[in-house]
């Protein structure tokens, strides 16, 4: 069984479009995250939700809007896509509290034409 | 500024040899550290973690060493196998979220 699953795995679209990435975890975790990995493999946190509530919002353009319908899902909607948004986006989850390992999905590769 | 980084961006080892991947951190307040392995086309996979009240922790073929005096973390892989080829990240926990280092690519030569 896949623990953290993201869809789609690949997303190719044109500049200016709006797109969404979905994430689901079946680990029973309380906290979910979105990360962006650039072409140099650098991983940076974007958002974190705990029990459907936003707890971390790093410096991310407001074109990016996370939505958590329940604690097992955290979706990422992106408006007016720009060339610089091209990256791999990873969803992750962890148990609540400090010092807990995060478990990652396999990523969504977003390519903006 | 505070950062988590790696000494070596690439590492090539012969199959069967031991690998050592190093990581430096600058925040002495960090109290939890994780090593992740990322294979091509996949997400980071948890390997092993260590809390700051320990200086060594062993898993299956892997050992993490923590030296708080010099703020250094290392991952040792015994008897490196071709399947160990991947990018390895260290991450530190300063409250939340995790802060990731830049990654080291490990290539295993058969």
mmCIF file of C-alpha atoms in Angstrom:
data_model
loop_
_atom_site.group_PDB
_atom_site.id
_atom_site.type_symbol
_atom_site.label_atom_id
_atom_site.label_comp_id
_atom_site.label_asym_id
_atom_site.label_seq_id
_atom_site.Cartn_x
_atom_site.Cartn_y
_atom_site.Cartn_z
ATOM 1 C CA UNK A 1 0.000 0.000 0.000
ATOM 2 C CA UNK A 2 1.256 3.443 -0.890
ATOM 3 C CA UNK A 3 1.724 5.523 2.247
ATOM 4 C CA UNK A 4 1.843 9.006 0.703
ATOM 5 C CA UNK A 5 0.480 9.264 -2.811
ATOM 6 C CA UNK A 6 0.455 12.256 -5.135
ATOM 7 C CA UNK A 7 -1.294 12.786 -8.430
ATOM 8 C CA UNK A 8 -0.413 13.476 -11.120
ATOM 9 C CA UNK A 9 3.183 12.289 -11.323
ATOM 10 C CA UNK A 10 3.869 14.549 -14.301
ATOM 11 C CA UNK A 11 2.197 17.812 -15.180
ATOM 12 C CA UNK A 12 3.051 19.741 -18.326
ATOM 13 C CA UNK A 13 1.184 22.958 -18.923
ATOM 14 C CA UNK A 14 1.475 26.429 -20.332
ATOM 15 C CA UNK A 15 2.328 29.624 -18.561
ATOM 16 C CA UNK A 16 -0.705 31.392 -17.125
ATOM 17 C CA UNK A 17 -2.748 28.237 -16.538
ATOM 18 C CA UNK A 18 -4.138 27.082 -13.186
ATOM 19 C CA UNK A 19 -3.396 23.568 -11.965
ATOM 20 C CA UNK A 20 -3.824 21.375 -8.890
ATOM 21 C CA UNK A 21 -1.809 18.583 -7.336
ATOM 22 C CA UNK A 22 -3.464 16.137 -4.973
ATOM 23 C CA UNK A 23 -1.943 14.347 -2.013
ATOM 24 C CA UNK A 24 -3.282 11.652 0.253
ATOM 25 C CA UNK A 25 -1.688 9.753 3.127
ATOM 26 C CA UNK A 26 -2.955 6.561 4.724
ATOM 27 C CA UNK A 27 -0.554 6.591 7.663
ATOM 28 C CA UNK A 28 -2.951 8.241 10.077
ATOM 29 C CA UNK A 29 -0.580 11.181 10.468
ATOM 30 C CA UNK A 30 -1.741 14.535 11.805
ATOM 31 C CA UNK A 31 0.631 16.757 9.877
ATOM 32 C CA UNK A 32 1.129 17.168 6.140
ATOM 33 C CA UNK A 33 3.565 19.253 4.120
ATOM 34 C CA UNK A 34 4.352 20.537 0.668
ATOM 35 C CA UNK A 35 7.966 20.895 -0.455
ATOM 36 C CA UNK A 36 9.479 22.250 -3.647
ATOM 37 C CA UNK A 37 12.647 20.675 -5.063
ATOM 38 C CA UNK A 38 14.539 22.720 -7.626
ATOM 39 C CA UNK A 39 16.808 21.567 -10.426
ATOM 40 C CA UNK A 40 19.758 21.451 -8.018
ATOM 41 C CA UNK A 41 17.871 19.017 -5.772
ATOM 42 C CA UNK A 42 17.422 21.592 -3.025
ATOM 43 C CA UNK A 43 14.323 20.800 -0.936
ATOM 44 C CA UNK A 44 12.434 23.703 0.587
ATOM 45 C CA UNK A 45 9.320 23.676 2.737
ATOM 46 C CA UNK A 46 6.330 25.556 1.368
ATOM 47 C CA UNK A 47 3.427 24.748 3.677
ATOM 48 C CA UNK A 48 2.543 22.641 6.659
ATOM 49 C CA UNK A 49 -0.890 21.667 7.934
ATOM 50 C CA UNK A 50 -1.768 20.068 11.235
ATOM 51 C CA UNK A 51 -5.240 18.570 11.553
ATOM 52 C CA UNK A 52 -6.450 20.616 8.588
ATOM 53 C CA UNK A 53 -5.072 23.876 9.958
ATOM 54 C CA UNK A 54 -2.270 25.835 8.343
ATOM 55 C CA UNK A 55 0.707 26.064 10.704
ATOM 56 C CA UNK A 56 3.565 26.980 8.378
ATOM 57 C CA UNK A 57 3.466 29.208 5.340
ATOM 58 C CA UNK A 58 6.935 29.982 4.111
ATOM 59 C CA UNK A 59 7.623 32.792 1.702
ATOM 60 C CA UNK A 60 5.552 31.450 -1.144
ATOM 61 C CA UNK A 61 3.653 33.577 -3.693
ATOM 62 C CA UNK A 62 -0.038 33.757 -2.951
ATOM 63 C CA UNK A 63 -0.655 32.113 -6.326
ATOM 64 C CA UNK A 64 -0.040 28.911 -4.357
ATOM 65 C CA UNK A 65 -2.961 27.890 -2.184
ATOM 66 C CA UNK A 66 -3.008 24.682 -0.156
ATOM 67 C CA UNK A 67 -6.301 23.111 0.831
ATOM 68 C CA UNK A 68 -6.858 20.379 3.379
ATOM 69 C CA UNK A 69 -10.379 18.882 3.247
ATOM 70 C CA UNK A 70 -9.443 16.407 5.990
ATOM 71 C CA UNK A 71 -6.266 15.418 7.778
ATOM 72 C CA UNK A 72 -5.495 12.671 5.248
ATOM 73 C CA UNK A 73 -5.474 15.043 2.278
ATOM 74 C CA UNK A 74 -3.513 18.149 1.390
ATOM 75 C CA UNK A 75 -3.943 19.509 -2.110
ATOM 76 C CA UNK A 76 -1.964 22.280 -3.760
ATOM 77 C CA UNK A 77 -3.574 24.664 -6.199
ATOM 78 C CA UNK A 78 -1.432 26.987 -8.279
ATOM 79 C CA UNK A 79 -2.852 29.965 -10.172
ATOM 80 C CA UNK A 80 -1.289 31.793 -13.115
ATOM 81 C CA UNK A 81 1.627 29.430 -13.498
ATOM 82 C CA UNK A 82 5.016 30.971 -14.251
ATOM 83 C CA UNK A 83 8.178 29.526 -15.775
ATOM 84 C CA UNK A 84 9.893 29.644 -12.383
ATOM 85 C CA UNK A 85 7.285 27.284 -10.955
ATOM 86 C CA UNK A 86 8.859 24.411 -12.877
ATOM 87 C CA UNK A 87 10.123 21.993 -10.228
ATOM 88 C CA UNK A 88 9.283 18.761 -8.480
ATOM 89 C CA UNK A 89 6.711 19.171 -5.730
ATOM 90 C CA UNK A 90 6.686 16.701 -2.857
ATOM 91 C CA UNK A 91 3.983 16.017 -0.354
ATOM 92 C CA UNK A 92 4.973 14.581 3.024
ATOM 93 C CA UNK A 93 3.338 13.644 6.303
ATOM 94 C CA UNK A 94 4.392 12.989 9.870
ATOM 95 C CA UNK A 95 2.971 12.267 13.283
ATOM 96 C CA UNK A 96 2.132 15.366 15.262
ATOM 97 C CA UNK A 97 4.694 16.825 17.652
ATOM 98 C CA UNK A 98 8.385 17.517 17.362
ATOM 99 C CA UNK A 99 11.144 15.190 16.270
ATOM 100 C CA UNK A 100 9.119 12.970 14.011
ATOM 101 C CA UNK A 101 10.373 11.732 10.632
ATOM 102 C CA UNK A 102 8.501 12.903 7.585
ATOM 103 C CA UNK A 103 7.378 10.412 4.962
ATOM 104 C CA UNK A 104 7.383 11.615 1.375
ATOM 105 C CA UNK A 105 5.388 10.894 -1.732
ATOM 106 C CA UNK A 106 7.144 10.284 -5.035
ATOM 107 C CA UNK A 107 6.675 13.821 -6.264
ATOM 108 C CA UNK A 108 4.928 15.665 -9.069
ATOM 109 C CA UNK A 109 7.171 17.004 -11.798
ATOM 110 C CA UNK A 110 5.683 20.285 -13.009
ATOM 111 C CA UNK A 111 6.949 21.639 -16.315
ATOM 112 C CA UNK A 112 5.832 25.022 -17.566
ATOM 113 C CA UNK A 113 6.067 25.648 -21.286
ATOM 114 C CA UNK B 1 23.397 32.485 8.236
ATOM 115 C CA UNK B 2 22.369 29.185 9.745
ATOM 116 C CA UNK B 3 22.437 26.276 7.363
ATOM 117 C CA UNK B 4 22.701 22.565 6.962
ATOM 118 C CA UNK B 5 25.233 21.560 4.372
ATOM 119 C CA UNK B 6 27.300 18.730 3.053
ATOM 120 C CA UNK B 7 31.064 18.555 2.672
ATOM 121 C CA UNK B 8 31.065 16.483 -0.529
ATOM 122 C CA UNK B 9 28.556 16.963 -3.333
ATOM 123 C CA UNK B 10 29.525 13.666 -5.040
ATOM 124 C CA UNK B 11 30.992 10.430 -3.773
ATOM 125 C CA UNK B 12 32.064 7.392 -5.810
ATOM 126 C CA UNK B 13 32.791 4.104 -4.048
ATOM 127 C CA UNK B 14 33.566 0.575 -5.109
ATOM 128 C CA UNK B 15 30.924 -2.028 -4.494
ATOM 129 C CA UNK B 16 31.601 -3.727 -1.190
ATOM 130 C CA UNK B 17 33.480 -0.787 0.312
ATOM 131 C CA UNK B 18 32.142 1.346 3.129
ATOM 132 C CA UNK B 19 30.731 4.800 2.345
ATOM 133 C CA UNK B 20 30.815 7.847 4.570
ATOM 134 C CA UNK B 21 28.646 10.845 3.805
ATOM 135 C CA UNK B 22 29.198 13.964 5.863
ATOM 136 C CA UNK B 23 27.002 16.859 6.877
ATOM 137 C CA UNK B 24 27.672 20.059 8.815
ATOM 138 C CA UNK B 25 25.035 21.993 10.678
ATOM 139 C CA UNK B 26 25.327 25.415 12.220
ATOM 140 C CA UNK B 27 22.440 25.639 14.696
ATOM 141 C CA UNK B 28 23.533 24.241 18.025
ATOM 142 C CA UNK B 29 19.889 24.309 19.137
ATOM 143 C CA UNK B 30 18.941 21.584 16.638
ATOM 144 C CA UNK B 31 18.036 18.447 18.534
ATOM 145 C CA UNK B 32 16.913 15.982 15.903
ATOM 146 C CA UNK B 33 18.575 14.856 12.705
ATOM 147 C CA UNK B 34 17.494 12.605 9.861
ATOM 148 C CA UNK B 35 19.160 11.018 6.868
ATOM 149 C CA UNK B 36 17.139 10.520 3.719
ATOM 150 C CA UNK B 37 17.895 8.627 0.513
ATOM 151 C CA UNK B 38 16.422 9.831 -2.760
ATOM 152 C CA UNK B 39 16.523 7.602 -5.819
ATOM 153 C CA UNK B 40 15.873 8.944 -9.277
ATOM 154 C CA UNK B 41 12.195 9.711 -9.840
ATOM 155 C CA UNK B 42 11.255 9.008 -6.240
ATOM 156 C CA UNK B 43 10.696 10.963 -3.072
ATOM 157 C CA UNK B 44 13.136 11.121 -0.159
ATOM 158 C CA UNK B 45 13.066 7.886 1.807
ATOM 159 C CA UNK B 46 13.741 7.848 5.550
ATOM 160 C CA UNK B 47 16.915 5.938 6.418
ATOM 161 C CA UNK B 48 17.752 6.685 10.034
ATOM 162 C CA UNK B 49 17.370 9.416 12.620
ATOM 163 C CA UNK B 50 19.184 10.469 15.749
ATOM 164 C CA UNK B 51 18.366 12.710 18.664
ATOM 165 C CA UNK B 52 20.863 15.083 20.179
ATOM 166 C CA UNK B 53 21.117 13.091 23.396
ATOM 167 C CA UNK B 54 22.866 10.342 21.434
ATOM 168 C CA UNK B 55 26.137 10.313 19.497
ATOM 169 C CA UNK B 56 25.674 7.102 17.554
ATOM 170 C CA UNK B 57 22.820 5.048 16.219
ATOM 171 C CA UNK B 58 22.925 1.914 14.116
ATOM 172 C CA UNK B 59 20.493 0.466 11.650
ATOM 173 C CA UNK B 60 20.740 -2.236 9.079
ATOM 174 C CA UNK B 61 24.101 -1.596 7.322
ATOM 175 C CA UNK B 62 23.887 2.079 8.266
ATOM 176 C CA UNK B 63 25.278 4.042 11.190
ATOM 177 C CA UNK B 64 24.728 7.700 11.972
ATOM 178 C CA UNK B 65 27.280 9.565 14.065
ATOM 179 C CA UNK B 66 26.592 12.912 15.702
ATOM 180 C CA UNK B 67 29.356 15.156 16.965
ATOM 181 C CA UNK B 68 27.732 18.075 18.708
ATOM 182 C CA UNK B 69 31.048 19.672 19.597
ATOM 183 C CA UNK B 70 31.857 20.402 15.969
ATOM 184 C CA UNK B 71 28.259 20.256 14.746
ATOM 185 C CA UNK B 72 28.891 17.397 12.377
ATOM 186 C CA UNK B 73 26.741 14.497 11.271
ATOM 187 C CA UNK B 74 27.786 11.513 9.203
ATOM 188 C CA UNK B 75 26.133 8.526 7.587
ATOM 189 C CA UNK B 76 28.142 5.354 7.225
ATOM 190 C CA UNK B 77 26.982 2.645 4.858
ATOM 191 C CA UNK B 78 28.662 -0.730 5.246
ATOM 192 C CA UNK B 79 29.391 -2.969 2.259
ATOM 193 C CA UNK B 80 27.969 -0.491 -0.237
ATOM 194 C CA UNK B 81 25.793 -2.061 -2.907
ATOM 195 C CA UNK B 82 24.672 -0.820 -6.339
ATOM 196 C CA UNK B 83 21.209 -0.256 -4.879
ATOM 197 C CA UNK B 84 22.697 2.328 -2.538
ATOM 198 C CA UNK B 85 23.319 4.674 -5.479
ATOM 199 C CA UNK B 86 21.188 7.734 -4.804
ATOM 200 C CA UNK B 87 21.278 11.278 -3.466
ATOM 201 C CA UNK B 88 21.539 11.422 0.315
ATOM 202 C CA UNK B 89 20.234 14.331 2.368
ATOM 203 C CA UNK B 90 20.718 15.224 5.962
ATOM 204 C CA UNK B 91 18.008 17.252 7.631
ATOM 205 C CA UNK B 92 17.831 18.977 10.970
ATOM 206 C CA UNK B 93 14.872 19.847 13.081
ATOM 207 C CA UNK B 94 14.741 23.345 14.426
ATOM 208 C CA UNK B 95 11.224 23.194 15.806
ATOM 209 C CA UNK B 96 9.339 22.509 12.584
ATOM 210 C CA UNK B 97 9.813 22.139 9.695
ATOM 211 C CA UNK B 98 12.861 20.109 8.771
ATOM 212 C CA UNK B 99 15.703 22.000 7.126
ATOM 213 C CA UNK B 100 17.426 19.980 4.433
ATOM 214 C CA UNK B 101 21.036 20.075 3.347
ATOM 215 C CA UNK B 102 22.052 20.251 -0.290
ATOM 216 C CA UNK B 103 22.500 16.527 -0.879
ATOM 217 C CA UNK B 104 25.377 14.219 -1.798
ATOM 218 C CA UNK B 105 25.207 11.942 -4.802
ATOM 219 C CA UNK B 106 26.569 8.480 -4.051
ATOM 220 C CA UNK B 107 27.662 6.432 -7.063
ATOM 221 C CA UNK B 108 28.554 2.790 -6.560
ATOM 222 C CA UNK B 109 31.060 1.329 -8.997
ATOM 223 C CA UNK B 110 30.499 -2.344 -9.685
#
